[in-house]
Structure formats: structure tokens, C-alpha cells
Amino acid sequence: MTGITTIIYPVKNLDQAKNIFGALLGVDPYADAPYYVGYKVNDQDIGLDPNGHKYGMTGPVCFVNVTDIHSHLQSLLDAGATQVQGVRDVGGN
């Protein structure tokens, strides 16, 4: 596991959130589209998703880069975690 690589925030007002996160992070977005705004700070991706609430995001969602998602998921379930959605590749790999 390489740790949390991406944090996506659902936002209701993309322009306002873009201004706030730009001021907070001190960098310009590397991706700036109507459906997603992304910032890179060191090796951390921080994204703003204006459709996140529509897809059930109630707060920030962290993405972790692992070599074997199914074994890591099973370890979490064995430790008492509850799976709320299926595994999906969001990185295009």
C-alpha cells in the first residue's frame, strides 16, 4: 500500500469551492472542467466533484493505492469494516 493518493470532495458550488481550495492549497488546478477540478500538492491529488452528492457522496472520499485490492478489502472486512459499494478501478489502470 502506498497510502491515500487521492481525496475527492463533493461540492455544490464548483466555482466557489475552486476559489476556496485554490486559496487553501496555494496552487492552480491541473484539471479544470465542469465535471471535475483537480489539484496536485506534492504527491497528493485533491479533487472537487460537483456531481458527488448526486452519487451518494456525503463527505470527502479517500482513494488508496494498493497492489491487491481484493486482499486488502478482505483484511478490512475481517477487521470489522462494512463494504458500502463494489470495488472499481478509478485510475484507468
Short mmCIF file of N, CA and C in Angstrom, two decimals:
data_model
loop_
_atom_site.label_atom_id
_atom_site.label_comp_id
_atom_site.label_asym_id
_atom_site.label_seq_id
_atom_site.Cartn_x
_atom_site.Cartn_y
_atom_site.Cartn_z
N MET A 1 0.85 -1.18 0.00
CA MET A 1 0.00 0.00 0.00
C MET A 1 0.89 1.24 0.00
N THR A 2 0.53 2.20 -0.80
CA THR A 2 1.31 3.44 -0.86
C THR A 2 0.61 4.59 -0.14
N GLY A 3 -0.50 4.33 0.49
CA GLY A 3 -1.20 5.37 1.24
C GLY A 3 -2.32 6.00 0.45
N ILE A 4 -2.93 6.99 1.08
CA ILE A 4 -4.03 7.71 0.44
C ILE A 4 -3.43 8.59 -0.64
N THR A 5 -3.85 8.35 -1.88
CA THR A 5 -3.28 9.09 -3.01
C THR A 5 -4.20 10.19 -3.51
N THR A 6 -5.50 10.03 -3.27
CA THR A 6 -6.47 10.99 -3.78
C THR A 6 -7.59 11.19 -2.76
N ILE A 7 -8.00 12.43 -2.60
CA ILE A 7 -9.17 12.75 -1.78
C ILE A 7 -10.11 13.56 -2.66
N ILE A 8 -11.34 13.07 -2.80
CA ILE A 8 -12.35 13.76 -3.61
C ILE A 8 -13.39 14.38 -2.68
N TYR A 9 -13.66 15.65 -2.88
CA TYR A 9 -14.67 16.37 -2.11
C TYR A 9 -15.89 16.62 -2.98
N PRO A 10 -17.08 16.19 -2.54
CA PRO A 10 -18.29 16.57 -3.26
C PRO A 10 -18.58 18.04 -2.97
N VAL A 11 -18.88 18.81 -3.99
CA VAL A 11 -19.16 20.24 -3.79
C VAL A 11 -20.45 20.61 -4.50
N LYS A 12 -21.14 21.58 -3.95
CA LYS A 12 -22.39 22.04 -4.56
C LYS A 12 -22.17 23.24 -5.47
N ASN A 13 -21.15 24.04 -5.18
CA ASN A 13 -20.84 25.21 -5.99
C ASN A 13 -19.38 25.10 -6.41
N LEU A 14 -19.14 24.62 -7.63
CA LEU A 14 -17.78 24.34 -8.08
C LEU A 14 -16.92 25.59 -8.13
N ASP A 15 -17.45 26.70 -8.62
CA ASP A 15 -16.65 27.93 -8.70
C ASP A 15 -16.23 28.42 -7.31
N GLN A 16 -17.15 28.39 -6.38
CA GLN A 16 -16.83 28.82 -5.01
C GLN A 16 -15.80 27.88 -4.39
N ALA A 17 -16.01 26.58 -4.56
CA ALA A 17 -15.07 25.60 -4.00
C ALA A 17 -13.69 25.75 -4.63
N LYS A 18 -13.66 26.02 -5.93
CA LYS A 18 -12.38 26.21 -6.63
C LYS A 18 -11.63 27.41 -6.04
N ASN A 19 -12.32 28.49 -5.76
CA ASN A 19 -11.68 29.66 -5.14
C ASN A 19 -11.15 29.34 -3.75
N ILE A 20 -11.95 28.63 -2.97
CA ILE A 20 -11.55 28.30 -1.60
C ILE A 20 -10.36 27.35 -1.59
N PHE A 21 -10.43 26.28 -2.39
CA PHE A 21 -9.34 25.30 -2.39
C PHE A 21 -8.07 25.89 -3.01
N GLY A 22 -8.21 26.76 -4.01
CA GLY A 22 -7.04 27.43 -4.56
C GLY A 22 -6.33 28.26 -3.51
N ALA A 23 -7.10 28.99 -2.70
CA ALA A 23 -6.52 29.79 -1.62
C ALA A 23 -5.92 28.90 -0.54
N LEU A 24 -6.61 27.83 -0.20
CA LEU A 24 -6.14 26.91 0.84
C LEU A 24 -4.84 26.22 0.43
N LEU A 25 -4.81 25.71 -0.79
CA LEU A 25 -3.67 24.90 -1.23
C LEU A 25 -2.53 25.73 -1.83
N GLY A 26 -2.85 26.92 -2.30
CA GLY A 26 -1.81 27.78 -2.86
C GLY A 26 -1.30 27.35 -4.22
N VAL A 27 -2.09 26.57 -4.95
CA VAL A 27 -1.71 26.13 -6.30
C VAL A 27 -2.90 26.25 -7.23
N ASP A 28 -2.61 26.34 -8.53
CA ASP A 28 -3.66 26.32 -9.54
C ASP A 28 -4.05 24.88 -9.83
N PRO A 29 -5.27 24.63 -10.26
CA PRO A 29 -5.67 23.27 -10.59
C PRO A 29 -4.94 22.76 -11.83
N TYR A 30 -4.64 21.45 -11.83
CA TYR A 30 -4.06 20.82 -13.02
C TYR A 30 -5.16 20.36 -13.96
N ALA A 31 -6.36 20.18 -13.43
CA ALA A 31 -7.54 19.81 -14.23
C ALA A 31 -8.65 20.77 -13.85
N ASP A 32 -9.28 21.36 -14.83
CA ASP A 32 -10.34 22.33 -14.55
C ASP A 32 -11.43 22.16 -15.60
N ALA A 33 -12.41 21.32 -15.26
CA ALA A 33 -13.51 21.02 -16.17
C ALA A 33 -14.82 21.17 -15.41
N PRO A 34 -15.93 21.28 -16.12
CA PRO A 34 -17.22 21.43 -15.43
C PRO A 34 -17.59 20.24 -14.54
N TYR A 35 -16.99 19.08 -14.79
CA TYR A 35 -17.32 17.86 -14.04
C TYR A 35 -16.27 17.49 -12.99
N TYR A 36 -15.12 18.20 -12.96
CA TYR A 36 -14.05 17.86 -12.01
C TYR A 36 -12.99 18.94 -12.02
N VAL A 37 -12.52 19.31 -10.84
CA VAL A 37 -11.37 20.20 -10.70
C VAL A 37 -10.37 19.46 -9.82
N GLY A 38 -9.14 19.34 -10.30
CA GLY A 38 -8.12 18.59 -9.55
C GLY A 38 -6.89 19.42 -9.25
N TYR A 39 -6.39 19.23 -8.04
CA TYR A 39 -5.17 19.90 -7.59
C TYR A 39 -4.14 18.83 -7.24
N LYS A 40 -2.88 19.14 -7.42
CA LYS A 40 -1.79 18.25 -7.03
C LYS A 40 -0.91 19.03 -6.06
N VAL A 41 -0.76 18.49 -4.86
CA VAL A 41 0.13 19.07 -3.85
C VAL A 41 1.09 17.96 -3.44
N ASN A 42 2.36 18.12 -3.82
CA ASN A 42 3.35 17.06 -3.67
C ASN A 42 2.83 15.82 -4.40
N ASP A 43 2.65 14.70 -3.72
CA ASP A 43 2.13 13.50 -4.38
C ASP A 43 0.65 13.28 -4.09
N GLN A 44 0.00 14.27 -3.53
CA GLN A 44 -1.41 14.16 -3.13
C GLN A 44 -2.32 14.82 -4.16
N ASP A 45 -3.30 14.06 -4.64
CA ASP A 45 -4.34 14.61 -5.52
C ASP A 45 -5.53 15.01 -4.66
N ILE A 46 -6.06 16.19 -4.92
CA ILE A 46 -7.26 16.66 -4.24
C ILE A 46 -8.23 17.09 -5.32
N GLY A 47 -9.40 16.45 -5.33
CA GLY A 47 -10.36 16.72 -6.39
C GLY A 47 -11.67 17.28 -5.86
N LEU A 48 -12.32 18.07 -6.70
CA LEU A 48 -13.64 18.63 -6.40
C LEU A 48 -14.62 18.06 -7.40
N ASP A 49 -15.68 17.42 -6.91
CA ASP A 49 -16.66 16.76 -7.78
C ASP A 49 -18.03 17.40 -7.58
N PRO A 50 -18.50 18.18 -8.56
CA PRO A 50 -19.81 18.82 -8.43
C PRO A 50 -20.97 17.84 -8.55
N ASN A 51 -20.69 16.60 -8.95
CA ASN A 51 -21.74 15.58 -9.07
C ASN A 51 -21.68 14.57 -7.93
N GLY A 52 -20.76 14.77 -7.01
CA GLY A 52 -20.56 13.81 -5.93
C GLY A 52 -21.79 13.55 -5.08
N HIS A 53 -22.51 14.60 -4.71
CA HIS A 53 -23.70 14.41 -3.88
C HIS A 53 -24.75 13.58 -4.63
N LYS A 54 -24.84 13.78 -5.92
CA LYS A 54 -25.81 13.03 -6.74
C LYS A 54 -25.50 11.53 -6.71
N TYR A 55 -24.22 11.19 -6.52
CA TYR A 55 -23.81 9.78 -6.49
C TYR A 55 -23.64 9.25 -5.08
N GLY A 56 -24.18 9.96 -4.10
CA GLY A 56 -24.20 9.46 -2.74
C GLY A 56 -23.03 9.86 -1.86
N MET A 57 -22.14 10.70 -2.35
CA MET A 57 -21.03 11.15 -1.51
C MET A 57 -21.58 12.15 -0.49
N THR A 58 -21.38 11.85 0.79
CA THR A 58 -21.85 12.74 1.84
C THR A 58 -20.71 13.55 2.45
N GLY A 59 -19.50 13.25 2.04
CA GLY A 59 -18.30 13.94 2.52
C GLY A 59 -17.13 13.50 1.68
N PRO A 60 -15.92 13.88 2.08
CA PRO A 60 -14.74 13.51 1.30
C PRO A 60 -14.59 12.00 1.19
N VAL A 61 -14.10 11.55 0.04
CA VAL A 61 -13.84 10.14 -0.20
C VAL A 61 -12.35 9.99 -0.50
N CYS A 62 -11.70 9.10 0.24
CA CYS A 62 -10.26 8.86 0.06
C CYS A 62 -10.05 7.63 -0.80
N PHE A 63 -9.09 7.72 -1.68
CA PHE A 63 -8.71 6.59 -2.53
C PHE A 63 -7.30 6.16 -2.15
N VAL A 64 -7.13 4.85 -1.95
CA VAL A 64 -5.86 4.29 -1.53
C VAL A 64 -5.31 3.43 -2.66
N ASN A 65 -4.04 3.59 -2.96
CA ASN A 65 -3.39 2.80 -3.99
C ASN A 65 -2.81 1.54 -3.37
N VAL A 66 -3.31 0.38 -3.78
CA VAL A 66 -2.84 -0.91 -3.27
C VAL A 66 -2.52 -1.83 -4.44
N THR A 67 -1.71 -2.85 -4.17
CA THR A 67 -1.35 -3.79 -5.23
C THR A 67 -2.42 -4.86 -5.43
N ASP A 68 -3.13 -5.24 -4.38
CA ASP A 68 -4.16 -6.28 -4.48
C ASP A 68 -5.40 -5.82 -3.71
N ILE A 69 -6.30 -5.17 -4.41
CA ILE A 69 -7.47 -4.57 -3.77
C ILE A 69 -8.34 -5.60 -3.06
N HIS A 70 -8.47 -6.78 -3.64
CA HIS A 70 -9.36 -7.78 -3.04
C HIS A 70 -8.82 -8.31 -1.71
N SER A 71 -7.51 -8.53 -1.61
CA SER A 71 -6.97 -8.99 -0.32
C SER A 71 -7.00 -7.87 0.71
N HIS A 72 -6.76 -6.63 0.29
CA HIS A 72 -6.85 -5.51 1.23
C HIS A 72 -8.29 -5.31 1.70
N LEU A 73 -9.24 -5.43 0.79
CA LEU A 73 -10.64 -5.32 1.17
C LEU A 73 -11.01 -6.41 2.17
N GLN A 74 -10.57 -7.63 1.92
CA GLN A 74 -10.89 -8.73 2.84
C GLN A 74 -10.30 -8.47 4.22
N SER A 75 -9.09 -7.93 4.27
CA SER A 75 -8.47 -7.59 5.56
C SER A 75 -9.30 -6.56 6.32
N LEU A 76 -9.83 -5.58 5.59
CA LEU A 76 -10.68 -4.57 6.22
C LEU A 76 -11.98 -5.17 6.72
N LEU A 77 -12.59 -6.03 5.90
CA LEU A 77 -13.83 -6.69 6.31
C LEU A 77 -13.60 -7.56 7.53
N ASP A 78 -12.48 -8.29 7.55
CA ASP A 78 -12.14 -9.14 8.69
C ASP A 78 -11.94 -8.31 9.96
N ALA A 79 -11.51 -7.07 9.79
CA ALA A 79 -11.28 -6.18 10.94
C ALA A 79 -12.55 -5.49 11.41
N GLY A 80 -13.67 -5.71 10.68
CA GLY A 80 -14.94 -5.14 11.12
C GLY A 80 -15.50 -4.05 10.22
N ALA A 81 -14.83 -3.74 9.12
CA ALA A 81 -15.35 -2.72 8.19
C ALA A 81 -16.61 -3.22 7.50
N THR A 82 -17.40 -2.30 7.00
CA THR A 82 -18.60 -2.62 6.23
C THR A 82 -18.40 -2.11 4.81
N GLN A 83 -18.58 -3.00 3.85
CA GLN A 83 -18.45 -2.60 2.45
C GLN A 83 -19.74 -1.94 2.00
N VAL A 84 -19.64 -0.73 1.46
CA VAL A 84 -20.83 0.01 1.04
C VAL A 84 -20.99 0.08 -0.47
N GLN A 85 -19.96 -0.28 -1.22
CA GLN A 85 -20.08 -0.36 -2.68
C GLN A 85 -19.02 -1.30 -3.20
N GLY A 86 -19.20 -1.73 -4.42
CA GLY A 86 -18.27 -2.67 -5.02
C GLY A 86 -16.94 -2.03 -5.37
N VAL A 87 -15.95 -2.87 -5.59
CA VAL A 87 -14.62 -2.43 -6.00
C VAL A 87 -14.70 -1.95 -7.44
N ARG A 88 -14.04 -0.82 -7.71
CA ARG A 88 -13.97 -0.33 -9.08
C ARG A 88 -12.65 0.38 -9.30
N ASP A 89 -12.13 0.29 -10.51
CA ASP A 89 -10.88 0.94 -10.88
C ASP A 89 -11.20 2.36 -11.31
N VAL A 90 -10.70 3.32 -10.57
CA VAL A 90 -10.93 4.72 -10.91
C VAL A 90 -9.69 5.37 -11.51
N GLY A 91 -8.59 4.62 -11.58
CA GLY A 91 -7.35 5.19 -12.09
C GLY A 91 -7.07 4.87 -13.53
N GLY A 92 -7.88 4.03 -14.15
CA GLY A 92 -7.67 3.70 -15.54
C GLY A 92 -6.56 2.70 -15.78
N ASN A 93 -6.10 2.03 -14.74
CA ASN A 93 -5.03 1.03 -14.90
C ASN A 93 -5.60 -0.35 -15.08
#
